[in-house]
């Protein structure tokens, strides 16, 4: 297989976290390693509507690992989410009490409506004994931060996005608020597992994501674009059901 001659279009399903932090680096890396190939990035709502990873429309997903037969899962990193507010919000100016935290109104991110996906932060706040009132629900982190920047509402945001967008939007982490770490993985279906072109594409994506997360590649960081480096092939296959 000659990656430089590959003319395929690869579809990567990823939430706006990855669209902001990783997709620019994937584009740059493909231009260098697979210059004739093309990238199509879609959101999680499109992933679901197109039939998930079993669909021939999707080559790769980055995010919370799905469950199902014939899926391969390769852990990439753990992403911590924190509570954020606008810089001059009262809870941002001094460490809030539990009662003050419980009195806040929240913006919830629901990327796919009506499918019964569990909100991972519900249990986070419940275990901390902090009330969480949902005032608004939006389909993306990008929408959530715009709402929070202009109101007294708060939202749970991946730390990588806070680092990339927080200063520009005037957002800060709320001290003492519950946090949650979520495992982010690269996932694909068995039908593409042995495909040389798909393997090359996964290698590019893997290196970019890990390079941005660790900052190990020159020019990367919270908002940087990664350049492929040394690759690792470790992953796990989910059993068939």
Short mmCIF file of C-alpha atoms in Angstrom, two decimals:
data_model
loop_
_atom_site.label_atom_id
_atom_site.label_comp_id
_atom_site.label_asym_id
_atom_site.label_seq_id
_atom_site.Cartn_x
_atom_site.Cartn_y
_atom_site.Cartn_z
CA UNK A 1 0.00 0.00 0.00
CA UNK A 2 1.32 3.42 -1.02
CA UNK A 3 -0.16 6.09 1.26
CA UNK A 4 1.05 8.87 -1.02
CA UNK A 5 -1.06 7.48 -3.88
CA UNK A 6 -4.25 6.85 -1.90
CA UNK A 7 -7.21 8.83 -3.26
CA UNK A 8 -9.88 7.76 -0.78
CA UNK A 9 -12.06 10.05 1.28
CA UNK A 10 -12.00 9.08 4.96
CA UNK A 11 -14.84 9.99 7.29
CA UNK A 12 -13.97 10.81 10.88
CA UNK A 13 -16.76 11.14 13.43
CA UNK A 14 -15.83 13.40 16.34
CA UNK A 15 -17.49 15.91 18.65
CA UNK A 16 -16.63 19.59 18.41
CA UNK A 17 -13.94 19.03 21.06
CA UNK A 18 -11.97 17.10 18.47
CA UNK A 19 -13.07 19.26 15.58
CA UNK A 20 -11.35 22.19 17.28
CA UNK A 21 -8.34 20.46 18.83
CA UNK A 22 -7.45 17.61 16.45
CA UNK A 23 -9.03 17.96 13.01
CA UNK A 24 -6.73 20.82 11.89
CA UNK A 25 -3.71 18.65 12.72
CA UNK A 26 -5.21 15.65 10.93
CA UNK A 27 -5.68 17.76 7.81
CA UNK A 28 -2.07 18.95 7.92
CA UNK A 29 -0.75 15.44 8.53
CA UNK A 30 -2.79 13.99 5.68
CA UNK A 31 -1.50 16.65 3.33
CA UNK A 32 1.99 15.41 4.09
CA UNK A 33 1.54 11.64 4.46
CA UNK A 34 -1.55 11.00 2.31
CA UNK A 35 -1.61 14.06 0.03
CA UNK A 36 -4.14 12.68 -2.45
CA UNK A 37 -6.58 11.44 0.20
CA UNK A 38 -9.40 13.59 1.56
CA UNK A 39 -10.95 14.03 4.99
CA UNK A 40 -14.63 14.37 5.85
CA UNK A 41 -15.29 15.21 9.50
CA UNK A 42 -18.80 14.73 10.89
CA UNK A 43 -20.34 15.24 14.31
CA UNK A 44 -21.75 12.65 16.68
CA UNK A 45 -25.30 13.36 15.52
CA UNK A 46 -24.26 12.49 11.97
CA UNK A 47 -22.51 9.35 13.22
CA UNK A 48 -25.78 8.14 14.71
CA UNK A 49 -27.96 9.13 11.76
CA UNK A 50 -25.60 7.44 9.28
CA UNK A 51 -25.77 4.13 11.15
CA UNK A 52 -22.83 4.30 13.58
CA UNK A 53 -19.52 2.56 12.93
CA UNK A 54 -21.16 -0.42 11.23
CA UNK A 55 -22.14 1.90 8.39
CA UNK A 56 -19.82 2.11 5.35
CA UNK A 57 -20.22 5.88 5.69
CA UNK A 58 -17.97 6.03 8.78
CA UNK A 59 -14.31 5.00 8.91
CA UNK A 60 -13.32 6.09 12.40
CA UNK A 61 -14.72 7.63 15.57
CA UNK A 62 -12.93 9.50 18.35
CA UNK A 63 -14.79 9.89 21.61
CA UNK A 64 -16.50 7.85 24.30
CA UNK A 65 -16.20 4.22 23.15
CA UNK A 66 -19.49 2.79 21.86
CA UNK A 67 -20.66 -0.74 22.54
CA UNK A 68 -21.57 -3.29 19.92
CA UNK A 69 -20.39 -6.32 17.97
CA UNK A 70 -17.29 -6.16 15.81
CA UNK A 71 -15.90 -2.92 17.23
CA UNK A 72 -12.24 -2.20 17.90
CA UNK A 73 -11.34 0.29 20.64
CA UNK A 74 -7.95 1.90 21.19
CA UNK A 75 -7.64 4.20 24.23
CA UNK A 76 -6.05 7.56 23.42
CA UNK A 77 -6.18 9.67 26.58
CA UNK A 78 -8.29 10.74 29.55
CA UNK A 79 -10.03 14.09 29.15
CA UNK A 80 -10.97 15.94 32.32
CA UNK A 81 -14.08 18.11 32.25
CA UNK A 82 -14.45 21.05 34.62
CA UNK A 83 -17.16 23.53 35.51
CA UNK A 84 -16.68 26.90 33.80
CA UNK A 85 -18.25 30.34 34.15
CA UNK A 86 -17.65 33.78 32.71
CA UNK A 87 -14.62 35.49 34.24
CA UNK A 88 -16.59 38.05 36.28
CA UNK A 89 -19.26 35.67 37.53
CA UNK A 90 -19.58 35.79 41.35
CA UNK A 91 -18.56 32.11 41.66
CA UNK A 92 -15.43 32.83 39.62
CA UNK A 93 -14.29 35.67 41.86
CA UNK A 94 -14.09 33.56 45.03
CA UNK A 95 -14.33 29.89 45.91
CA UNK A 96 -18.07 29.14 46.16
CA UNK A 97 -19.76 27.17 48.92
CA UNK A 98 -21.64 23.95 48.12
CA UNK A 99 -24.88 25.88 48.45
CA UNK A 100 -23.66 28.51 45.97
CA UNK A 101 -22.66 25.76 43.53
CA UNK A 102 -26.06 24.13 43.90
CA UNK A 103 -27.82 27.40 43.13
CA UNK A 104 -26.21 27.74 39.70
CA UNK A 105 -28.06 27.24 36.45
CA UNK A 106 -26.37 24.87 33.98
CA UNK A 107 -26.09 24.52 30.23
CA UNK A 108 -26.11 20.86 29.23
CA UNK A 109 -24.59 19.55 26.01
CA UNK A 110 -26.73 16.91 24.29
CA UNK A 111 -25.17 16.01 20.95
CA UNK A 112 -27.86 13.52 19.94
CA UNK A 113 -31.41 14.25 21.06
CA UNK A 114 -34.03 11.62 21.74
CA UNK A 115 -31.71 8.61 21.83
CA UNK A 116 -31.55 8.16 25.59
CA UNK A 117 -27.81 8.81 25.92
CA UNK A 118 -26.81 9.21 29.56
CA UNK A 119 -25.52 12.57 30.75
CA UNK A 120 -22.17 11.62 32.35
CA UNK A 121 -22.20 14.61 34.70
CA UNK A 122 -25.47 13.75 36.44
CA UNK A 123 -23.78 11.20 38.67
CA UNK A 124 -20.72 13.44 39.11
CA UNK A 125 -22.77 16.15 40.81
CA UNK A 126 -25.00 13.69 42.66
CA UNK A 127 -22.01 11.97 44.24
CA UNK A 128 -20.59 15.34 45.28
CA UNK A 129 -23.88 16.28 46.89
CA UNK A 130 -24.28 19.32 44.66
CA UNK A 131 -27.57 20.14 42.96
CA UNK A 132 -27.47 20.66 39.19
CA UNK A 133 -30.35 22.52 37.58
CA UNK A 134 -30.39 22.35 33.79
CA UNK A 135 -31.62 25.67 32.40
CA UNK A 136 -30.65 25.19 28.74
CA UNK A 137 -29.66 22.28 26.51
CA UNK A 138 -27.55 22.79 23.38
CA UNK A 139 -26.08 20.39 20.80
CA UNK A 140 -22.40 21.28 21.14
CA UNK A 141 -19.69 22.53 23.47
CA UNK A 142 -19.18 25.45 21.10
CA UNK A 143 -22.76 26.60 21.64
CA UNK A 144 -22.53 26.01 25.39
CA UNK A 145 -19.51 28.26 25.86
CA UNK A 146 -21.14 31.07 23.91
CA UNK A 147 -24.17 30.92 26.20
CA UNK A 148 -22.00 30.82 29.32
CA UNK A 149 -19.87 33.73 28.13
CA UNK A 150 -22.95 35.96 27.90
CA UNK A 151 -24.99 34.84 30.92
CA UNK A 152 -24.66 33.74 34.54
CA UNK A 153 -25.09 30.10 33.55
CA UNK A 154 -22.28 27.55 33.83
CA UNK A 155 -21.36 24.39 31.93
CA UNK A 156 -19.10 21.37 32.14
CA UNK A 157 -16.34 21.72 29.55
CA UNK A 158 -13.40 19.51 28.52
CA UNK A 159 -10.21 21.06 29.84
CA UNK A 160 -8.64 21.01 26.38
CA UNK A 161 -11.40 23.25 25.04
CA UNK A 162 -11.10 25.57 28.01
CA UNK A 163 -7.40 25.93 27.30
CA UNK A 164 -8.07 26.60 23.62
CA UNK A 165 -11.07 28.93 23.88
CA UNK A 166 -11.33 30.10 27.48
CA UNK A 167 -9.18 33.22 27.29
CA UNK A 168 -10.82 34.48 24.11
CA UNK A 169 -14.32 34.02 25.51
CA UNK A 170 -13.47 35.16 29.03
CA UNK A 171 -14.20 31.80 30.69
CA UNK A 172 -12.54 30.36 33.79
CA UNK A 173 -12.78 27.19 35.84
CA UNK A 174 -14.97 27.36 38.94
CA UNK A 175 -12.80 26.44 41.92
CA UNK A 176 -13.99 23.58 44.11
CA UNK A 177 -16.64 22.37 41.65
CA UNK A 178 -17.06 18.68 40.77
CA UNK A 179 -14.86 17.36 37.96
CA UNK A 180 -15.08 14.26 35.83
CA UNK A 181 -12.49 12.44 33.73
CA UNK A 182 -13.74 10.64 30.62
CA UNK A 183 -11.76 8.08 28.65
CA UNK A 184 -11.39 9.08 25.00
CA UNK A 185 -10.76 6.32 22.48
CA UNK A 186 -10.33 5.73 18.77
CA UNK A 187 -12.96 3.27 17.52
CA UNK A 188 -13.55 1.46 14.26
CA UNK A 189 -15.46 -1.51 12.85
CA UNK A 190 -14.08 -4.92 12.01
CA UNK A 191 -14.88 -4.36 8.31
CA UNK A 192 -12.05 -1.80 8.07
CA UNK A 193 -9.65 -3.40 10.53
CA UNK A 194 -7.35 -5.08 7.98
CA UNK A 195 -7.79 -2.47 5.23
CA UNK A 196 -4.31 -0.98 4.55
CA UNK A 197 -5.70 2.46 3.68
CA UNK A 198 -7.87 2.59 6.80
CA UNK A 199 -4.92 1.46 8.91
CA UNK A 200 -2.79 4.26 7.48
CA UNK A 201 -5.54 6.76 8.22
CA UNK A 202 -5.86 5.51 11.79
CA UNK A 203 -2.11 5.89 12.20
CA UNK A 204 -2.26 9.53 11.15
CA UNK A 205 -5.17 10.31 13.47
CA UNK A 206 -3.57 8.44 16.39
CA UNK A 207 -0.33 10.37 16.14
CA UNK A 208 -2.02 13.74 15.84
CA UNK A 209 -4.32 13.23 18.83
CA UNK A 210 -1.56 11.91 21.07
CA UNK A 211 0.82 14.62 19.92
CA UNK A 212 -1.65 17.40 20.72
CA UNK A 213 -2.60 15.88 24.07
CA UNK A 214 0.97 15.39 25.26
CA UNK A 215 2.43 18.45 23.54
CA UNK A 216 5.25 16.11 22.48
CA UNK A 217 5.25 17.39 18.91
CA UNK A 218 6.63 20.81 18.11
CA UNK A 219 3.90 23.33 17.44
CA UNK A 220 1.19 21.44 19.31
CA UNK A 221 -0.76 22.26 22.40
CA UNK A 222 -4.32 22.98 23.38
CA UNK A 223 -5.00 24.64 20.06
CA UNK A 224 -2.08 23.38 18.02
CA UNK A 225 -2.00 21.07 15.03
CA UNK A 226 -0.17 17.83 15.44
CA UNK A 227 2.38 16.30 13.14
CA UNK A 228 2.65 12.50 13.03
CA UNK A 229 5.42 10.87 14.99
CA UNK A 230 6.08 7.32 16.14
CA UNK A 231 3.00 5.12 16.08
CA UNK A 232 1.56 2.64 18.54
CA UNK A 233 -0.78 -0.18 17.48
CA UNK A 234 -2.22 -1.24 20.84
CA UNK A 235 -5.97 -1.55 20.99
CA UNK A 236 -8.70 -3.83 22.21
CA UNK A 237 -11.54 -5.44 20.28
CA UNK A 238 -14.96 -5.48 21.87
CA UNK A 239 -16.48 -8.97 21.92
CA UNK A 240 -19.41 -9.74 19.68
CA UNK A 241 -22.82 -9.98 21.32
#
